[in-house]
């Protein structure tokens, strides 16, 4: 294709992809299959790499983010980001209305909006393009999180319509819809990572990740609620929001103009009842005066505008009886007390169980068996017990006694100083922990062996496997002896186990279940060490010299490979022929042009993300190291290259090349 044609095709693909983003993320009505979408995206990425001077940070191809670590820059807000005054009762709201009417002297037109429960963002658009996105921070200054915000598919990068002010800020709430939140937490649980308490924490935590490619994998969304700028089309808040909706921003269809306080109260009552029907959490209603002239007249107090107020919903609460308490053992040995309750309806679902978190919480609440307890759902997925109705305590009840021994294996529990949870120390003997580790090993993101949790349990309980390594020595006859298996299902399982031997090394590392080693860290370790043997032999200093590996992870890896049980698992995997060494870097080799060369990559590059560059080096036979040493062949330097690396490379006389030089090499 000549250059002119390539450029035309790029423009076409960018527009098509943005259009389909809109169908998918804004309208929830995909018009093409994921496959067709990915095909167009791959073509765009390829063509864009052919004409680097046509790079556009706002191209849909950039939505995947980059895994460059970047400290956030602090940016001053042009318009301060204030908070809202809160009310909790209709009474207080009526008083607010009276105060406002007294100042204005007439009835008011209000706008009622849902109060989205997420984290605030202010986004600057110049000439229709997303230019900067800043968190609320202290209201005066916030963090520049533009790279992260660009990855949120429902936020437009370029506005398509005319009549948009040349420069304006739009503010909204970054949220994590409930479904995406639950999925994310389920996956985190599978990987043994900590769980987010609620969608709000998860959204705020994600926005502050210093790796936008991770952000791009989380299903964030954004609901917009205000516009700021000199040339907004209208002098009323409602009309401007509706205009923003027509420019491509996600503005809720539930925003309503209300004439007077009674209509406002009607809106609040309706949403108090219907809030659970929304796909995301709200924690109240925001009431704003519609006219900008009136807003100016009302002005601000020190902290918040007088022209708006929020009505906060009561956390939904129910009371029911505590029947018993179970103590659950997790894969890592952590003990969680769980209350069994008399079923009760709460926020649209029947609640039978609630977390009691830990021993301290039980002691603090002084919950006793037979007590009537209050249960709340405050955005969290698992309801919690927030108190006891002492008036209804049965006579003769006694404080709950926390267990001293593991409910599964009987080992004496321990609790580290400063930790809230008790742990079962019997890492290699406690059946629940052992089964949990096998379940993790076979899970989809690990070795992806087609085996249900119940099957792992069955194989373990029948003594066919003691650890993940034993899976590879299962015989068909062994399986057929179990009731669950027939000829076909036994063959399928064995075939799936056999297939898993060819999984890339990174999956094996992840599957081993080393504490704090999630999928991303496993990939990094695989790339850096290339084999389990090298990884197991690496000392602390070597481990922490790898990007993203801190002391906590390094110590955990070292400890893992010191334990006989784990060494034995790895030995079994090795005998079975599971891939424990990456012959070639992950991904097919495209050439051997860089064979024998070691590269260090540093800085930000115009055309490649850091990961793409590393992949390209490895696919062409080169090796990538994280620090400059005498063994380094080249340093590929981008903008803002680390000064220490530069100095060391200069001192050792190692050639420093640009991205362009590198492209020429391959
Ligand atoms: S208007 C002067 N509208 O609530 C502040 N805020 O407590 C004007 N929020 O930080 C904010 N939904 O992040 C407004 N429909 C809505 C909102 C909303 C959620 C958040 C916002 C703000 C906090 C104020």
XYZ file of C-alpha atoms and ligand atoms in Angstrom:
690
model
C 0.000 0.000 0.000
C 1.388 3.448 -0.757
C 1.591 5.915 2.076
C -1.438 7.930 0.999
C -3.602 4.792 0.962
C -2.227 3.669 4.328
C -3.137 7.002 5.867
C -6.638 6.847 4.435
C -7.087 3.345 5.789
C -5.822 4.417 9.237
C -8.314 7.277 9.346
C -11.092 4.914 8.264
C -10.176 2.279 10.885
C -9.874 4.835 13.668
C -13.337 6.147 12.898
C -14.884 2.701 12.574
C -13.347 1.526 15.855
C -14.514 4.630 17.721
C -17.984 4.129 16.262
C -18.071 0.539 17.489
C -16.695 1.580 20.877
C -19.685 3.875 21.096
C -22.139 1.090 20.182
C -20.539 -1.279 22.659
C -19.705 0.885 25.656
C -22.289 3.663 25.464
C -25.323 2.049 23.904
C -24.706 -1.536 25.016
C -25.607 -2.610 21.479
C -22.602 -4.149 19.766
C -22.980 -4.153 15.990
C -20.053 -6.417 15.169
C -18.451 -9.459 16.786
C -15.439 -9.183 19.090
C -13.517 -11.050 16.418
C -14.262 -8.454 13.747
C -13.437 -5.681 16.198
C -10.098 -7.262 17.111
C -9.294 -7.804 13.446
C -9.767 -4.108 12.680
C -7.809 -3.151 15.787
C -4.891 -5.392 14.823
C -4.856 -3.975 11.326
C -4.842 -0.439 12.739
C -1.964 -1.211 15.098
C 0.024 -2.712 12.240
C -0.596 0.199 9.876
C 0.146 2.768 12.569
C 3.502 1.091 13.180
C 4.305 1.546 9.468
C 3.803 5.319 9.585
C 5.076 6.407 12.985
C 4.799 10.098 12.097
C 1.020 9.636 11.923
C 0.929 8.628 15.598
C -2.027 10.007 17.539
C -2.303 9.633 21.305
C -6.085 9.764 20.855
C -6.223 6.875 18.395
C -8.441 3.983 19.599
C -5.327 1.783 19.452
C -3.962 3.673 22.454
C -6.833 2.566 24.715
C -4.818 -0.428 25.887
C -2.518 1.831 27.861
C 1.117 1.298 28.639
C 2.863 -0.394 31.511
C 5.379 2.338 31.964
C 5.523 3.341 35.569
C 4.974 7.030 35.959
C 4.676 9.134 39.065
C 1.570 11.285 38.800
C 2.158 14.953 38.145
C 0.224 17.382 40.318
C -1.969 19.799 38.412
C -3.870 22.842 39.704
C -7.584 22.858 38.965
C -8.773 25.831 36.901
C -12.062 25.635 38.794
C -11.745 24.229 42.327
C -13.328 20.830 42.887
C -15.479 21.304 45.956
C -17.498 18.871 47.964
C -21.226 18.904 48.649
C -23.171 19.608 51.807
C -25.013 16.487 52.981
C -28.514 15.978 54.344
C -29.993 12.752 55.620
C -33.677 13.603 56.045
C -36.566 15.163 54.141
C -36.812 17.662 56.970
C -33.279 18.948 56.398
C -33.891 19.153 52.682
C -37.041 21.220 53.145
C -35.027 23.590 55.305
C -32.375 23.867 52.646
C -35.084 24.784 50.118
C -36.451 27.448 52.488
C -32.990 28.994 52.965
C -32.384 29.139 49.229
C -35.823 30.553 48.476
C -35.268 33.255 51.055
C -32.151 34.407 49.213
C -33.626 34.140 45.720
C -37.128 35.244 46.592
C -39.032 32.753 44.446
C -39.676 29.051 43.848
C -36.800 27.229 42.260
C -36.182 24.935 39.387
C -33.909 22.130 40.610
C -32.081 19.399 38.767
C -32.024 16.016 40.512
C -29.248 13.568 39.727
C -28.083 10.244 41.023
C -25.096 10.495 43.338
C -22.704 8.013 41.779
C -20.523 6.189 44.260
C -17.069 6.262 42.729
C -14.241 8.741 42.449
C -14.333 12.222 40.903
C -12.517 13.191 37.705
C -12.160 16.437 35.782
C -11.329 16.151 32.095
C -10.142 18.985 29.884
C -11.069 18.984 26.194
C -9.333 21.336 23.796
C -10.513 21.511 20.187
C -12.671 18.466 20.794
C -9.796 16.268 22.017
C -9.245 14.772 25.437
C -6.220 16.671 26.694
C -5.894 16.178 30.421
C -7.661 14.250 33.187
C -7.107 15.156 36.830
C -8.373 13.627 40.087
C -10.027 15.731 42.760
C -6.992 15.631 45.057
C -7.365 18.284 47.735
C -9.838 20.215 45.580
C -7.187 22.754 44.552
C -4.677 20.376 43.004
C -5.086 16.819 41.793
C -3.105 14.027 40.130
C -2.718 13.961 36.379
C -4.149 10.535 35.507
C -4.654 11.221 31.795
C -2.974 8.008 30.633
C -5.281 5.925 32.816
C -8.431 7.807 31.862
C -7.698 7.364 28.162
C -8.144 3.621 28.617
C -11.778 3.953 29.763
C -13.674 2.983 26.645
C -16.823 5.021 27.283
C -14.898 8.303 27.616
C -14.594 9.918 24.189
C -11.063 10.723 23.042
C -12.232 12.918 20.182
C -15.616 14.555 19.910
C -17.358 14.035 16.618
C -19.936 16.810 16.681
C -19.716 20.489 15.816
C -20.803 23.266 18.145
C -18.587 22.021 20.971
C -16.790 24.821 22.898
C -13.141 25.137 21.911
C -12.057 24.536 25.488
C -14.042 23.141 28.422
C -13.788 20.885 31.428
C -16.264 18.131 32.067
C -16.527 16.464 35.449
C -17.912 13.143 36.420
C -17.564 10.112 38.585
C -15.414 7.152 37.616
C -17.295 4.060 38.686
C -16.998 0.317 38.504
C -20.389 -1.202 37.647
C -21.367 -3.971 40.069
C -21.089 -6.826 37.587
C -17.555 -5.880 36.546
C -16.620 -5.418 40.187
C -17.813 -8.886 41.178
C -16.022 -10.482 38.225
C -12.841 -8.640 39.093
C -13.015 -9.735 42.730
C -13.725 -13.346 41.752
C -10.615 -13.327 39.591
C -8.591 -11.716 42.353
C -9.762 -14.382 44.755
C -8.698 -17.092 42.303
C -5.261 -15.547 42.198
C -5.084 -15.210 45.952
C -4.913 -11.407 45.739
C -6.618 -9.137 48.250
C -10.259 -8.319 47.509
C -11.621 -4.823 47.095
C -14.224 -4.016 49.750
C -16.609 -2.261 47.376
C -16.831 -0.840 43.836
C -15.894 2.649 45.038
C -12.585 1.529 46.528
C -11.877 -0.577 43.481
C -12.538 2.346 41.090
C -10.426 4.780 43.120
C -7.605 2.242 43.536
C -7.601 1.416 39.845
C -7.442 5.043 38.782
C -4.306 5.489 40.856
C -2.490 2.478 39.374
C 0.746 3.582 37.843
C 0.396 1.193 34.947
C -2.277 2.144 32.451
C -2.271 -1.240 30.714
C -3.539 -2.748 33.973
C -6.154 -0.002 34.184
C -7.315 -0.805 30.662
C -8.169 -4.342 31.779
C -10.537 -3.187 34.510
C -14.106 -2.424 33.462
C -14.229 1.211 34.596
C -16.938 3.549 33.413
C -17.663 7.254 33.884
C -20.908 9.129 34.457
C -20.647 12.863 33.823
C -22.369 15.497 35.929
C -21.040 19.005 35.274
C -19.440 21.304 32.710
C -17.104 24.230 33.246
C -15.811 26.738 30.732
C -16.259 30.171 29.234
C -18.314 29.320 26.174
C -20.796 26.719 27.270
C -23.859 26.674 25.014
C -26.484 27.345 27.712
C -26.943 29.195 30.993
C -28.695 26.247 32.596
C -27.050 23.160 34.051
C -29.627 20.718 32.660
C -29.366 21.938 29.072
C -25.571 21.846 29.150
C -25.575 18.294 30.492
C -27.967 17.210 27.773
C -25.704 18.896 25.198
C -22.730 16.963 26.639
C -24.788 13.773 26.173
C -25.209 14.652 22.505
C -21.444 15.249 22.140
C -20.800 11.640 23.140
C -20.428 11.769 26.941
C -22.249 9.313 29.170
C -24.886 11.360 30.946
C -27.559 9.527 32.918
C -31.013 9.344 31.383
C -32.446 9.685 34.900
C -31.430 13.311 35.398
C -34.652 15.227 35.955
C -35.710 18.867 36.168
C -37.951 19.326 39.200
C -40.187 22.258 39.860
C -40.043 22.933 43.598
C -39.069 20.813 46.575
C -42.059 18.418 46.471
C -41.018 17.113 43.059
C -37.473 16.756 44.379
C -38.706 14.656 47.293
C -40.691 12.487 44.878
C -37.510 11.814 42.869
C -35.601 10.943 46.039
C -38.269 8.529 47.314
C -38.457 6.806 43.956
C -34.705 6.244 43.752
C -34.403 5.219 47.372
C -36.589 2.271 46.434
C -35.217 1.586 42.976
C -31.496 2.049 43.567
C -30.836 -1.669 43.408
C -32.195 -1.832 39.871
C -29.250 0.242 38.619
C -26.166 -1.559 37.312
C -23.939 0.575 39.568
C -23.972 1.819 43.158
C -25.358 5.198 44.153
C -25.244 6.565 47.680
C -27.775 9.359 47.361
C -29.248 12.080 45.178
C -27.644 15.400 44.257
C -29.988 18.374 44.045
C -28.729 21.406 42.101
C -30.324 24.710 41.151
C -30.625 24.711 37.390
C -29.920 28.316 36.439
C -26.267 29.457 36.369
C -27.382 32.990 37.247
C -29.014 31.690 40.413
C -25.959 29.515 41.142
C -23.800 32.644 40.937
C -26.130 34.519 43.197
C -26.080 31.768 45.820
C -22.310 31.335 45.667
C -20.234 29.131 47.955
C -19.452 28.505 51.579
C -15.821 27.734 52.410
C -16.170 24.103 51.387
C -19.178 23.645 49.167
C -21.566 25.435 46.852
C -24.817 26.820 48.273
C -26.536 25.993 44.989
C -26.325 22.234 45.461
C -26.825 19.715 48.211
C -26.721 15.965 48.446
C -29.317 13.757 50.055
C -27.592 10.642 51.385
C -29.496 7.381 51.533
C -29.446 5.457 54.784
C -27.310 2.350 54.456
C -29.794 -0.460 53.997
C -30.188 -2.424 57.163
C -32.146 -5.436 58.343
C -32.253 -7.323 61.614
C -32.246 -11.072 61.990
C -31.092 -13.867 64.293
C -27.561 -15.253 64.454
C -27.857 -19.033 64.258
C -24.245 -20.186 64.208
C -20.738 -19.202 63.186
C -18.541 -21.132 60.729
C -14.810 -20.698 60.567
C -13.570 -20.951 56.997
C -10.010 -21.738 55.955
C -8.743 -20.059 52.784
C -6.114 -21.278 50.308
C -3.466 -19.303 52.156
C -4.612 -20.584 55.556
C -6.398 -17.356 56.570
C -9.368 -17.987 58.855
C -12.617 -16.065 58.272
C -15.532 -16.322 60.700
C -18.835 -16.363 58.809
C -22.212 -15.879 60.472
C -25.135 -18.109 59.520
C -28.307 -16.063 59.800
C -32.020 -16.643 59.729
C -32.729 -15.637 56.091
C -33.739 -11.976 55.756
C -34.502 -9.722 52.784
C -31.976 -6.912 52.377
C -31.529 -4.567 49.409
C -33.331 -6.894 47.036
C -31.573 -10.147 47.972
C -32.048 -12.762 50.660
C -29.164 -12.763 53.081
C -28.247 -15.967 54.905
C -24.604 -15.402 55.643
C -22.542 -12.417 56.671
C -18.852 -11.935 57.291
C -17.652 -11.384 60.818
C -14.150 -10.573 59.498
C -11.935 -11.604 62.434
C -11.640 -12.210 66.163
C -11.322 -8.528 67.000
C -14.564 -7.682 65.217
C -16.427 -10.431 67.104
C -15.062 -9.149 70.369
C -15.832 -5.536 69.552
C -19.459 -6.269 68.634
C -19.806 -8.851 71.405
C -22.080 -10.931 69.173
C -23.478 -14.055 70.772
C -25.322 -17.054 69.396
C -29.084 -16.407 69.387
C -28.600 -12.621 69.284
C -30.703 -10.433 67.027
C -28.116 -8.686 64.879
C -28.206 -5.764 62.433
C -26.993 -6.544 58.934
C -25.979 -3.887 56.414
C -25.020 -3.772 52.784
C -22.964 -0.663 52.311
C -21.836 -1.193 48.729
C -19.878 -4.261 49.811
C -20.726 -7.546 48.152
C -20.772 -9.513 51.366
C -23.146 -8.044 53.941
C -21.705 -7.301 57.331
C -22.980 -7.408 60.879
C -22.908 -3.898 62.272
C -24.439 -4.315 65.715
C -26.508 -6.280 68.191
C -30.014 -5.490 69.435
C -29.246 -5.858 73.157
C -32.928 -5.546 74.112
C -33.563 -8.859 72.448
C -30.587 -10.792 73.788
C -31.728 -14.210 75.058
C -31.146 -14.904 78.732
C -28.087 -16.902 79.625
C -26.126 -16.174 76.434
C -22.356 -16.309 76.603
C -19.658 -14.465 74.609
C -18.563 -16.280 71.470
C -15.301 -18.082 71.898
C -12.899 -17.813 68.998
C -11.328 -21.039 67.831
C -7.725 -21.861 68.755
C -7.308 -24.677 66.271
C -7.845 -25.048 62.548
C -11.369 -26.396 61.977
C -9.996 -28.580 59.232
C -6.680 -30.047 60.365
C -6.658 -29.136 64.061
C -3.321 -27.288 63.947
C -2.972 -24.495 66.472
C -3.723 -21.144 64.817
C -1.335 -18.200 64.930
C -1.764 -14.475 64.456
C 1.067 -12.158 63.452
C 1.525 -8.908 65.290
C -0.371 -6.195 63.424
C -2.372 -8.690 61.320
C -6.117 -8.922 61.899
C -6.542 -12.521 60.811
C -5.606 -15.823 62.380
C -3.822 -18.331 60.148
C -3.520 -22.098 60.065
C 0.237 -22.794 60.007
C -0.122 -26.276 58.550
C 0.611 -25.153 55.007
C 1.530 -28.612 53.748
C -0.769 -30.772 55.834
C -4.075 -28.919 56.085
C -6.429 -30.544 53.528
C -8.274 -27.293 52.738
C -5.048 -25.490 51.943
C -3.743 -28.411 49.909
C -6.966 -28.720 47.924
C -7.102 -24.942 47.506
C -3.622 -24.980 45.996
C -4.534 -27.719 43.537
C -7.685 -25.835 42.562
C -5.595 -22.754 41.920
C -3.087 -24.762 39.858
C -5.763 -26.057 37.483
C -7.734 -22.781 37.283
C -8.362 -21.061 33.955
C -5.725 -18.370 34.288
C -3.154 -20.834 35.633
C -2.744 -24.223 33.881
C -6.295 -24.115 32.501
C -6.997 -27.794 33.104
C -10.643 -28.646 32.454
C -11.469 -29.778 35.951
C -14.222 -28.621 38.287
C -13.473 -27.724 41.913
C -15.482 -30.740 42.997
C -13.278 -33.031 40.866
C -10.098 -31.724 42.480
C -11.728 -32.415 45.834
C -12.740 -35.920 44.756
C -9.265 -36.816 43.496
C -7.690 -35.505 46.667
C -10.152 -37.172 49.017
C -9.686 -40.506 47.256
C -5.955 -40.225 47.683
C -5.214 -40.070 43.944
C -3.398 -36.748 44.236
C -1.644 -35.042 47.117
C -0.328 -32.079 45.171
C -0.513 -30.531 41.712
C 2.454 -32.597 40.506
C 0.487 -35.832 40.999
C -2.025 -34.742 38.353
C 0.499 -35.635 35.660
C 0.796 -39.236 36.856
C -2.927 -40.017 36.945
C -3.908 -43.155 35.059
C -7.185 -43.717 33.272
C -7.886 -46.814 35.384
C -7.537 -44.761 38.576
C -10.152 -42.330 37.355
C -12.536 -45.026 36.158
C -12.657 -46.447 39.637
C -14.366 -43.235 40.763
C -18.095 -42.954 40.327
C -18.000 -39.583 38.610
C -15.852 -40.778 35.693
C -16.780 -42.659 32.555
C -14.463 -43.599 29.680
C -14.979 -40.307 27.835
C -14.754 -37.942 30.800
C -11.593 -39.668 32.029
C -9.995 -39.346 28.589
C -10.975 -35.682 28.377
C -9.426 -34.881 31.717
C -6.188 -36.695 30.893
C -6.012 -34.949 27.518
C -6.476 -31.590 29.168
C -3.727 -32.394 31.684
C -1.468 -33.488 28.827
C -2.157 -30.256 26.908
C -1.252 -28.174 29.899
C 2.351 -29.433 29.704
C 2.903 -27.001 26.850
C 1.677 -23.946 28.695
C 4.131 -21.065 28.695
C 6.442 -20.861 31.691
C 4.671 -17.771 33.018
C 1.504 -19.802 33.580
C 3.422 -22.484 35.454
C 5.008 -19.867 37.701
C 1.600 -18.359 38.392
C 0.036 -21.798 38.943
C 2.560 -22.719 41.640
C 0.682 -20.313 43.901
C 3.680 -18.449 45.286
C 2.312 -15.824 47.636
C 2.134 -12.341 46.049
C 2.984 -13.716 42.587
C -0.028 -12.860 40.422
C -0.273 -13.189 36.662
C 1.630 -10.029 35.811
C 4.498 -10.735 38.167
C 4.674 -14.309 36.842
C 5.052 -12.994 33.296
C 7.798 -10.660 34.366
C 9.631 -13.473 36.195
C 9.329 -15.788 33.204
C 10.741 -13.147 30.901
C 13.566 -12.286 33.251
C 14.691 -15.746 34.359
C 13.565 -17.984 31.507
C 13.354 -21.121 33.651
C 12.134 -22.359 37.013
C 15.654 -23.470 37.780
C 17.025 -19.941 37.325
C 14.155 -18.473 39.303
C 14.628 -20.906 42.184
C 18.348 -20.126 42.283
C 17.963 -16.347 42.221
C 19.009 -14.540 45.377
C 17.270 -11.586 46.974
C 19.348 -8.910 45.213
C 18.857 -10.476 41.827
C 15.107 -10.709 42.369
C 14.609 -7.137 43.521
C 16.650 -5.820 40.602
C 13.773 -6.918 38.352
C 11.200 -4.238 37.558
C 8.074 -4.494 39.713
C 9.601 -7.051 42.093
C 9.856 -5.615 45.584
C 11.245 -7.073 48.792
C 7.979 -8.696 49.845
C 7.634 -10.661 46.594
C 11.343 -11.559 46.535
C 11.228 -12.918 50.098
C 8.133 -14.944 49.274
C 9.765 -16.497 46.182
C 12.889 -17.434 48.148
C 10.833 -18.968 50.927
C 8.748 -20.919 48.432
C 11.753 -22.621 46.868
C 13.211 -23.474 50.266
C 10.300 -25.679 51.203
C 10.631 -29.404 50.563
C 6.978 -29.774 49.604
C 7.306 -27.199 46.829
C 10.616 -28.594 45.590
C 8.918 -31.976 45.299
C 6.020 -30.514 43.274
C 8.458 -28.867 40.870
C 10.402 -32.135 40.590
C 7.227 -34.015 39.632
C 6.351 -31.350 37.040
C 9.817 -31.665 35.595
C 9.712 -35.477 35.373
C 6.280 -35.269 33.750
C 7.623 -32.963 31.045
C 5.770 -29.796 31.980
C 7.483 -26.850 30.338
C 9.716 -25.343 33.020
C 11.992 -23.531 30.662
C 11.204 -21.069 27.917
C 13.167 -22.265 24.893
C 12.105 -19.206 22.999
C 10.626 -16.055 24.436
C 6.856 -16.283 24.728
C 5.286 -15.592 21.351
C 6.554 -16.873 18.039
C 10.010 -15.961 16.880
C 10.033 -13.647 13.890
C 13.785 -13.552 13.252
C 17.056 -14.376 14.898
C 18.530 -10.960 14.058
C 19.189 -10.112 17.688
C 20.542 -13.521 18.744
C 23.117 -13.218 21.490
C 22.417 -9.535 22.160
C 21.233 -8.179 25.500
C 19.203 -4.969 25.634
C 18.203 -2.607 28.386
C 15.111 -0.539 27.629
C 14.664 2.797 29.361
C 12.334 5.782 28.952
C 9.187 6.534 26.967
C 9.020 5.811 23.250
C 6.989 7.497 20.546
C 5.788 4.372 18.727
C 6.305 1.375 20.955
C 4.996 0.765 24.417
C 7.656 -0.634 26.689
C 6.090 -4.099 26.502
C 5.916 -4.011 22.724
C 9.577 -3.114 22.558
C 10.527 -5.950 24.906
C 8.387 -8.387 22.942
C 9.956 -7.303 19.683
C 13.462 -7.758 21.072
C 12.640 -11.207 22.369
C 10.821 -12.292 19.238
C 13.933 -11.442 17.269
C 16.152 -13.533 19.490
C 17.433 -10.821 21.847
C 17.391 -10.794 25.620
C 16.127 -7.989 27.811
C 17.726 -7.155 31.136
C 16.482 -4.655 33.663
C 19.783 -3.126 34.650
C 22.846 -1.994 32.732
C 25.927 -4.154 33.214
C 29.054 -5.031 31.276
C 26.993 -7.765 29.614
C 24.608 -5.244 28.053
C 24.961 -4.924 24.276
C 22.727 -1.870 23.754
C 20.603 0.521 25.756
C 17.465 1.542 23.853
C 16.771 5.019 25.177
C 13.545 6.948 24.955
C 12.457 10.247 26.406
C 13.081 10.671 30.146
C 15.573 7.839 30.298
C 16.606 7.155 33.880
C 19.757 9.232 34.659
C 21.392 6.396 36.627
C 21.105 4.037 33.662
C 22.479 6.705 31.332
C 25.461 7.339 33.564
C 26.236 3.657 33.964
C 25.937 2.994 30.220
C 28.287 5.879 29.495
C 30.747 4.687 32.096
C 30.807 1.173 30.670
C 30.920 2.477 27.099
C 27.707 0.734 26.099
C 26.112 2.087 22.931
C 22.897 4.042 23.514
C 20.497 3.795 20.613
C 17.162 5.400 19.791
C 13.932 3.629 18.949
C 14.581 4.473 15.289
C 18.078 2.877 15.393
C 16.527 -0.170 16.965
C 13.870 -0.491 14.277
C 16.650 -0.373 11.670
C 18.441 -3.258 13.406
C 15.488 -5.558 12.914
S -21.814 17.718 41.566
C -19.392 21.127 44.100
N -23.129 15.578 40.894
O -19.972 13.643 45.041
C -19.409 19.680 43.850
N -21.260 15.306 42.325
O -19.624 15.176 47.664
C -20.271 19.394 42.685
N -20.787 12.994 42.922
O -16.772 14.873 44.627
C -20.364 17.968 42.463
N -22.441 12.095 41.785
O -17.454 13.187 42.945
C -22.095 16.069 41.598
N -24.398 13.786 40.163
C -23.363 14.256 40.875
C -22.502 13.428 41.605
C -21.463 14.000 42.333
C -21.406 11.861 42.569
C -19.620 13.084 43.821
C -18.541 13.979 43.274
C -18.141 14.897 44.388
C -18.879 14.360 45.563
C -19.364 15.533 46.366
